[in-house]
Amino acid sequence: MAIREVLTWPDPRLLEVASDVPLVDDAVRALIDDLFETMYDAPGVGLAATQIGVPWRVVVLDTRDDDGEKAPLALVNGRIVAREGTILWREGCLSLPGITAEVERSAHITVEYLDRDGQPQRLEAEGLKAVCIQHELDHLDGQLYVDRLGRLERKATLLEYEEVQAEGAAEGDAEPVVEVDTPERSAS
Ligand code: NI
């Protein structure tokens, strides 16, 4: 397992459309392990392979169970097969550190995917978990949450991002400004 570098906007690799994983083998399981380690280290609620420069359809998330315990979930070749309702959620992203914006998502989703053993699975999700899955699957299509905003709000949000990054640089801060929103409010 290894902590991998998380790409930040405007890295062009974030805009790539990822490919389906043909076979869930040890290489894919190693990627899943790296994604979890990188996500927990950040810390983030979710992470897509695209964000570490791997163009495969693999995402991980952990929105915690009802008791606040870890509940890691890895989705390979995840696909949303049903949606219902809409929900407005304030999202952040490890690839756009330092800013958040409210994004409209489907409130309830059903997703089909392969687990780390390559077994087909199906799950229903709502609330943060549904938001997070939609956010992460968007990454695999080269989409960031700002791309879900209206044109003017997208522009304003990215301008704010640039300002936050510039402030960090001006303060002589070599590290990027890391988004640490509360797990209740932030996807990744
Ligand atoms: Ni993200």
PDB file of C-alpha atoms and ligand atoms in Angstrom:
ATOM      1  CA  MET A   1       0.000   0.000   0.000  1.00  0.00           C
ATOM      2  CA  ALA A   2       1.147   3.506  -0.694  1.00  0.00           C
ATOM      3  CA  ILE A   3      -0.078   7.045  -0.366  1.00  0.00           C
ATOM      4  CA  ARG A   4      -0.309   8.456  -3.882  1.00  0.00           C
ATOM      5  CA  GLU A   5      -0.189  12.055  -5.056  1.00  0.00           C
ATOM      6  CA  VAL A   6      -3.671  13.519  -5.594  1.00  0.00           C
ATOM      7  CA  LEU A   7      -3.842  15.537  -8.817  1.00  0.00           C
ATOM      8  CA  THR A   8      -5.308  19.014  -8.533  1.00  0.00           C
ATOM      9  CA  TRP A   9      -7.129  21.160 -11.046  1.00  0.00           C
ATOM     10  CA  PRO A  10      -6.221  22.123 -13.774  1.00  0.00           C
ATOM     11  CA  ASP A  11      -4.177  18.928 -14.290  1.00  0.00           C
ATOM     12  CA  PRO A  12      -5.374  17.636 -17.701  1.00  0.00           C
ATOM     13  CA  ARG A  13      -5.424  14.026 -16.431  1.00  0.00           C
ATOM     14  CA  LEU A  14      -8.482  14.976 -14.353  1.00  0.00           C
ATOM     15  CA  LEU A  15     -10.387  15.481 -17.621  1.00  0.00           C
ATOM     16  CA  GLU A  16      -9.710  11.985 -18.992  1.00  0.00           C
ATOM     17  CA  VAL A  17     -12.527   9.474 -19.352  1.00  0.00           C
ATOM     18  CA  ALA A  18     -11.546   6.265 -17.553  1.00  0.00           C
ATOM     19  CA  SER A  19     -11.880   2.767 -19.017  1.00  0.00           C
ATOM     20  CA  ASP A  20     -13.794  -0.181 -17.609  1.00  0.00           C
ATOM     21  CA  VAL A  21     -11.654  -2.657 -15.691  1.00  0.00           C
ATOM     22  CA  PRO A  22     -11.682  -5.909 -17.720  1.00  0.00           C
ATOM     23  CA  LEU A  23     -10.686  -8.147 -14.809  1.00  0.00           C
ATOM     24  CA  VAL A  24     -10.541  -7.491 -11.064  1.00  0.00           C
ATOM     25  CA  ASP A  25      -7.102  -8.911 -10.363  1.00  0.00           C
ATOM     26  CA  ASP A  26      -4.344  -8.264  -7.831  1.00  0.00           C
ATOM     27  CA  ALA A  27      -3.285  -5.082  -9.656  1.00  0.00           C
ATOM     28  CA  VAL A  28      -6.807  -3.682  -9.254  1.00  0.00           C
ATOM     29  CA  ARG A  29      -6.908  -4.730  -5.589  1.00  0.00           C
ATOM     30  CA  ALA A  30      -3.553  -2.971  -5.060  1.00  0.00           C
ATOM     31  CA  LEU A  31      -5.012   0.149  -6.688  1.00  0.00           C
ATOM     32  CA  ILE A  32      -8.032  -0.059  -4.356  1.00  0.00           C
ATOM     33  CA  ASP A  33      -5.707  -0.352  -1.348  1.00  0.00           C
ATOM     34  CA  ASP A  34      -3.709   2.687  -2.494  1.00  0.00           C
ATOM     35  CA  LEU A  35      -6.892   4.681  -3.039  1.00  0.00           C
ATOM     36  CA  PHE A  36      -8.124   3.899   0.477  1.00  0.00           C
ATOM     37  CA  GLU A  37      -4.783   4.741   2.056  1.00  0.00           C
ATOM     38  CA  THR A  38      -4.546   8.016   0.124  1.00  0.00           C
ATOM     39  CA  MET A  39      -8.174   8.919   0.912  1.00  0.00           C
ATOM     40  CA  TYR A  40      -7.886   8.279   4.662  1.00  0.00           C
ATOM     41  CA  ASP A  41      -4.591  10.168   4.773  1.00  0.00           C
ATOM     42  CA  ALA A  42      -5.973  13.278   3.010  1.00  0.00           C
ATOM     43  CA  PRO A  43      -8.510  12.963   4.721  1.00  0.00           C
ATOM     44  CA  GLY A  44     -11.355  12.633   2.263  1.00  0.00           C
ATOM     45  CA  VAL A  45     -14.703  10.859   2.092  1.00  0.00           C
ATOM     46  CA  GLY A  46     -14.066   9.438  -1.359  1.00  0.00           C
ATOM     47  CA  LEU A  47     -11.427   9.168  -4.074  1.00  0.00           C
ATOM     48  CA  ALA A  48     -11.454   8.154  -7.733  1.00  0.00           C
ATOM     49  CA  ALA A  49      -8.588   6.442  -9.564  1.00  0.00           C
ATOM     50  CA  THR A  50      -8.629   9.385 -12.010  1.00  0.00           C
ATOM     51  CA  GLN A  51      -7.476  11.623  -9.149  1.00  0.00           C
ATOM     52  CA  ILE A  52      -4.224   9.684  -8.800  1.00  0.00           C
ATOM     53  CA  GLY A  53      -3.705   9.553 -12.573  1.00  0.00           C
ATOM     54  CA  VAL A  54      -4.950   5.985 -13.143  1.00  0.00           C
ATOM     55  CA  PRO A  55      -7.565   5.920 -15.953  1.00  0.00           C
ATOM     56  CA  TRP A  56      -9.558   2.927 -14.652  1.00  0.00           C
ATOM     57  CA  ARG A  57     -13.154   2.946 -13.429  1.00  0.00           C
ATOM     58  CA  VAL A  58     -12.382   2.419  -9.758  1.00  0.00           C
ATOM     59  CA  VAL A  59     -13.561   4.587  -6.851  1.00  0.00           C
ATOM     60  CA  VAL A  60     -13.471   4.223  -3.096  1.00  0.00           C
ATOM     61  CA  LEU A  61     -15.486   5.956  -0.399  1.00  0.00           C
ATOM     62  CA  ASP A  62     -16.188   5.801   3.299  1.00  0.00           C
ATOM     63  CA  THR A  63     -19.170   7.783   4.546  1.00  0.00           C
ATOM     64  CA  ARG A  64     -19.099   5.876   7.892  1.00  0.00           C
ATOM     65  CA  ASP A  65     -21.890   3.723   9.260  1.00  0.00           C
ATOM     66  CA  ASP A  66     -24.621   4.936  11.605  1.00  0.00           C
ATOM     67  CA  ASP A  67     -22.317   4.460  14.616  1.00  0.00           C
ATOM     68  CA  GLY A  68     -19.535   6.519  13.013  1.00  0.00           C
ATOM     69  CA  GLU A  69     -17.419   3.439  12.382  1.00  0.00           C
ATOM     70  CA  LYS A  70     -15.367   3.000   9.232  1.00  0.00           C
ATOM     71  CA  ALA A  71     -17.349   1.556   6.335  1.00  0.00           C
ATOM     72  CA  PRO A  72     -14.967   1.312   3.354  1.00  0.00           C
ATOM     73  CA  LEU A  73     -16.630   0.740   0.002  1.00  0.00           C
ATOM     74  CA  ALA A  74     -14.841   0.146  -3.311  1.00  0.00           C
ATOM     75  CA  LEU A  75     -16.748   0.278  -6.590  1.00  0.00           C
ATOM     76  CA  VAL A  76     -15.229  -1.170  -9.763  1.00  0.00           C
ATOM     77  CA  ASN A  77     -17.011  -0.310 -13.030  1.00  0.00           C
ATOM     78  CA  GLY A  78     -19.764   1.378 -11.001  1.00  0.00           C
ATOM     79  CA  ARG A  79     -22.852   2.414 -12.900  1.00  0.00           C
ATOM     80  CA  ILE A  80     -25.935   4.255 -11.659  1.00  0.00           C
ATOM     81  CA  VAL A  81     -28.968   2.304 -12.862  1.00  0.00           C
ATOM     82  CA  ALA A  82     -31.754   4.236 -11.112  1.00  0.00           C
ATOM     83  CA  ARG A  83     -32.209   7.741  -9.698  1.00  0.00           C
ATOM     84  CA  GLU A  84     -34.953   9.432  -7.738  1.00  0.00           C
ATOM     85  CA  GLY A  85     -35.468  12.977  -6.472  1.00  0.00           C
ATOM     86  CA  THR A  86     -32.924  15.759  -6.102  1.00  0.00           C
ATOM     87  CA  ILE A  87     -30.807  16.976  -3.203  1.00  0.00           C
ATOM     88  CA  LEU A  88     -28.611  20.049  -2.739  1.00  0.00           C
ATOM     89  CA  TRP A  89     -25.311  19.275  -1.023  1.00  0.00           C
ATOM     90  CA  ARG A  90     -22.215  21.333  -0.250  1.00  0.00           C
ATOM     91  CA  GLU A  91     -19.306  19.471  -1.833  1.00  0.00           C
ATOM     92  CA  GLY A  92     -15.567  19.750  -1.644  1.00  0.00           C
ATOM     93  CA  CYS A  93     -12.951  17.867  -3.633  1.00  0.00           C
ATOM     94  CA  LEU A  94      -9.373  16.848  -2.923  1.00  0.00           C
ATOM     95  CA  SER A  95      -8.578  17.938  -6.484  1.00  0.00           C
ATOM     96  CA  LEU A  96      -9.947  21.436  -5.758  1.00  0.00           C
ATOM     97  CA  PRO A  97      -8.609  22.012  -2.244  1.00  0.00           C
ATOM     98  CA  GLY A  98      -9.781  24.994  -0.231  1.00  0.00           C
ATOM     99  CA  ILE A  99     -13.200  25.613  -1.752  1.00  0.00           C
ATOM    100  CA  THR A 100     -16.717  24.166  -1.632  1.00  0.00           C
ATOM    101  CA  ALA A 101     -19.959  24.759  -3.509  1.00  0.00           C
ATOM    102  CA  GLU A 102     -23.541  23.564  -3.356  1.00  0.00           C
ATOM    103  CA  VAL A 103     -24.304  21.029  -6.052  1.00  0.00           C
ATOM    104  CA  GLU A 104     -27.610  19.473  -7.111  1.00  0.00           C
ATOM    105  CA  ARG A 105     -27.547  15.668  -7.176  1.00  0.00           C
ATOM    106  CA  SER A 106     -29.989  12.794  -7.277  1.00  0.00           C
ATOM    107  CA  ALA A 107     -31.306  12.124  -3.762  1.00  0.00           C
ATOM    108  CA  HIS A 108     -31.614   8.347  -4.085  1.00  0.00           C
ATOM    109  CA  ILE A 109     -29.582   6.167  -6.420  1.00  0.00           C
ATOM    110  CA  THR A 110     -29.157   2.509  -7.232  1.00  0.00           C
ATOM    111  CA  VAL A 111     -25.683   1.541  -8.382  1.00  0.00           C
ATOM    112  CA  GLU A 112     -24.309  -1.689  -9.839  1.00  0.00           C
ATOM    113  CA  TYR A 113     -20.622  -2.482  -9.565  1.00  0.00           C
ATOM    114  CA  LEU A 114     -18.009  -5.170  -9.048  1.00  0.00           C
ATOM    115  CA  ASP A 115     -16.514  -5.592  -5.580  1.00  0.00           C
ATOM    116  CA  ARG A 116     -12.827  -6.231  -4.880  1.00  0.00           C
ATOM    117  CA  ASP A 117     -13.393  -9.939  -5.562  1.00  0.00           C
ATOM    118  CA  GLY A 118     -14.915  -9.170  -8.959  1.00  0.00           C
ATOM    119  CA  GLN A 119     -18.396 -10.149  -7.778  1.00  0.00           C
ATOM    120  CA  PRO A 120     -21.342  -8.150  -9.160  1.00  0.00           C
ATOM    121  CA  GLN A 121     -23.093  -6.107  -6.478  1.00  0.00           C
ATOM    122  CA  ARG A 122     -25.994  -3.712  -6.305  1.00  0.00           C
ATOM    123  CA  LEU A 123     -26.657  -1.100  -3.648  1.00  0.00           C
ATOM    124  CA  GLU A 124     -29.072   1.691  -2.915  1.00  0.00           C
ATOM    125  CA  ALA A 125     -27.851   4.933  -1.374  1.00  0.00           C
ATOM    126  CA  GLU A 126     -29.195   8.271  -0.216  1.00  0.00           C
ATOM    127  CA  GLY A 127     -27.845  11.399   1.473  1.00  0.00           C
ATOM    128  CA  LEU A 128     -24.056  11.809   1.723  1.00  0.00           C
ATOM    129  CA  LYS A 129     -23.387   8.311   0.408  1.00  0.00           C
ATOM    130  CA  ALA A 130     -25.459   8.944  -2.733  1.00  0.00           C
ATOM    131  CA  VAL A 131     -23.799  12.341  -3.237  1.00  0.00           C
ATOM    132  CA  CYS A 132     -20.342  10.869  -2.769  1.00  0.00           C
ATOM    133  CA  ILE A 133     -20.917   8.013  -5.236  1.00  0.00           C
ATOM    134  CA  GLN A 134     -22.182  10.483  -7.871  1.00  0.00           C
ATOM    135  CA  HIS A 135     -19.229  12.808  -7.225  1.00  0.00           C
ATOM    136  CA  GLU A 136     -16.677   9.985  -7.540  1.00  0.00           C
ATOM    137  CA  LEU A 137     -18.248   8.409 -10.623  1.00  0.00           C
ATOM    138  CA  ASP A 138     -18.237  11.856 -12.252  1.00  0.00           C
ATOM    139  CA  HIS A 139     -14.436  11.920 -11.815  1.00  0.00           C
ATOM    140  CA  LEU A 140     -14.237   8.792 -14.001  1.00  0.00           C
ATOM    141  CA  ASP A 141     -15.936  10.756 -16.767  1.00  0.00           C
ATOM    142  CA  GLY A 142     -13.505  13.640 -16.379  1.00  0.00           C
ATOM    143  CA  GLN A 143     -16.073  15.754 -14.541  1.00  0.00           C
ATOM    144  CA  LEU A 144     -15.481  17.803 -11.404  1.00  0.00           C
ATOM    145  CA  TYR A 145     -18.314  19.047  -9.215  1.00  0.00           C
ATOM    146  CA  VAL A 146     -17.825  22.578 -10.550  1.00  0.00           C
ATOM    147  CA  ASP A 147     -18.896  21.236 -13.940  1.00  0.00           C
ATOM    148  CA  ARG A 148     -22.338  20.638 -12.372  1.00  0.00           C
ATOM    149  CA  LEU A 149     -22.699  24.342 -11.547  1.00  0.00           C
ATOM    150  CA  GLY A 150     -24.161  27.021 -13.769  1.00  0.00           C
ATOM    151  CA  ARG A 151     -21.672  28.709 -16.071  1.00  0.00           C
ATOM    152  CA  LEU A 152     -21.255  31.882 -13.984  1.00  0.00           C
ATOM    153  CA  GLU A 153     -21.098  30.061 -10.651  1.00  0.00           C
ATOM    154  CA  ARG A 154     -18.545  27.645 -12.084  1.00  0.00           C
ATOM    155  CA  LYS A 155     -16.404  30.573 -13.196  1.00  0.00           C
ATOM    156  CA  ALA A 156     -16.711  32.320  -9.817  1.00  0.00           C
ATOM    157  CA  THR A 157     -15.903  29.114  -7.917  1.00  0.00           C
ATOM    158  CA  LEU A 158     -12.774  28.444  -9.979  1.00  0.00           C
ATOM    159  CA  LEU A 159     -11.718  32.082  -9.536  1.00  0.00           C
ATOM    160  CA  GLU A 160     -12.080  31.613  -5.776  1.00  0.00           C
ATOM    161  CA  TYR A 161      -9.987  28.438  -6.060  1.00  0.00           C
ATOM    162  CA  GLU A 162      -7.222  30.345  -7.855  1.00  0.00           C
ATOM    163  CA  GLU A 163      -7.294  33.047  -5.180  1.00  0.00           C
ATOM    164  CA  VAL A 164      -7.065  30.475  -2.385  1.00  0.00           C
ATOM    165  CA  GLN A 165      -4.131  28.791  -4.145  1.00  0.00           C
ATOM    166  CA  ALA A 166      -2.385  32.144  -4.701  1.00  0.00           C
ATOM    167  CA  GLU A 167      -2.826  33.090  -1.022  1.00  0.00           C
ATOM    168  CA  GLY A 168      -1.265  29.786  -0.022  1.00  0.00           C
ATOM    169  CA  ALA A 169       1.693  30.436  -2.325  1.00  0.00           C
ATOM    170  CA  ALA A 170       2.073  34.031  -1.084  1.00  0.00           C
ATOM    171  CA  GLU A 171       2.300  32.787   2.491  1.00  0.00           C
ATOM    172  CA  GLY A 172       5.226  30.656   1.431  1.00  0.00           C
ATOM    173  CA  ASP A 173       3.170  27.560   1.995  1.00  0.00           C
ATOM    174  CA  ALA A 174       4.720  24.875  -0.178  1.00  0.00           C
ATOM    175  CA  GLU A 175       1.905  22.434   0.545  1.00  0.00           C
ATOM    176  CA  PRO A 176      -1.415  22.834  -1.252  1.00  0.00           C
ATOM    177  CA  VAL A 177      -4.287  24.093   0.873  1.00  0.00           C
ATOM    178  CA  VAL A 178      -6.041  20.907   1.861  1.00  0.00           C
ATOM    179  CA  GLU A 179      -9.794  20.796   2.025  1.00  0.00           C
ATOM    180  CA  VAL A 180     -10.910  19.325   5.329  1.00  0.00           C
ATOM    181  CA  ASP A 181     -14.626  19.818   5.460  1.00  0.00           C
ATOM    182  CA  THR A 182     -16.740  17.869   7.906  1.00  0.00           C
ATOM    183  CA  PRO A 183     -17.568  14.373   6.633  1.00  0.00           C
ATOM    184  CA  GLU A 184     -21.251  15.268   6.938  1.00  0.00           C
ATOM    185  CA  ARG A 185     -20.927  17.989   4.375  1.00  0.00           C
ATOM    186  CA  SER A 186     -18.120  17.118   2.032  1.00  0.00           C
ATOM    187  CA  ALA A 187     -17.627  14.568  -0.675  1.00  0.00           C
ATOM    188  CA  SER A 188     -14.306  14.248  -2.373  1.00  0.00           C
TER     189      SER A 188
HETATM  190 NI    NI B   1     -13.544  14.922  -5.949  1.00  0.00          NI
END
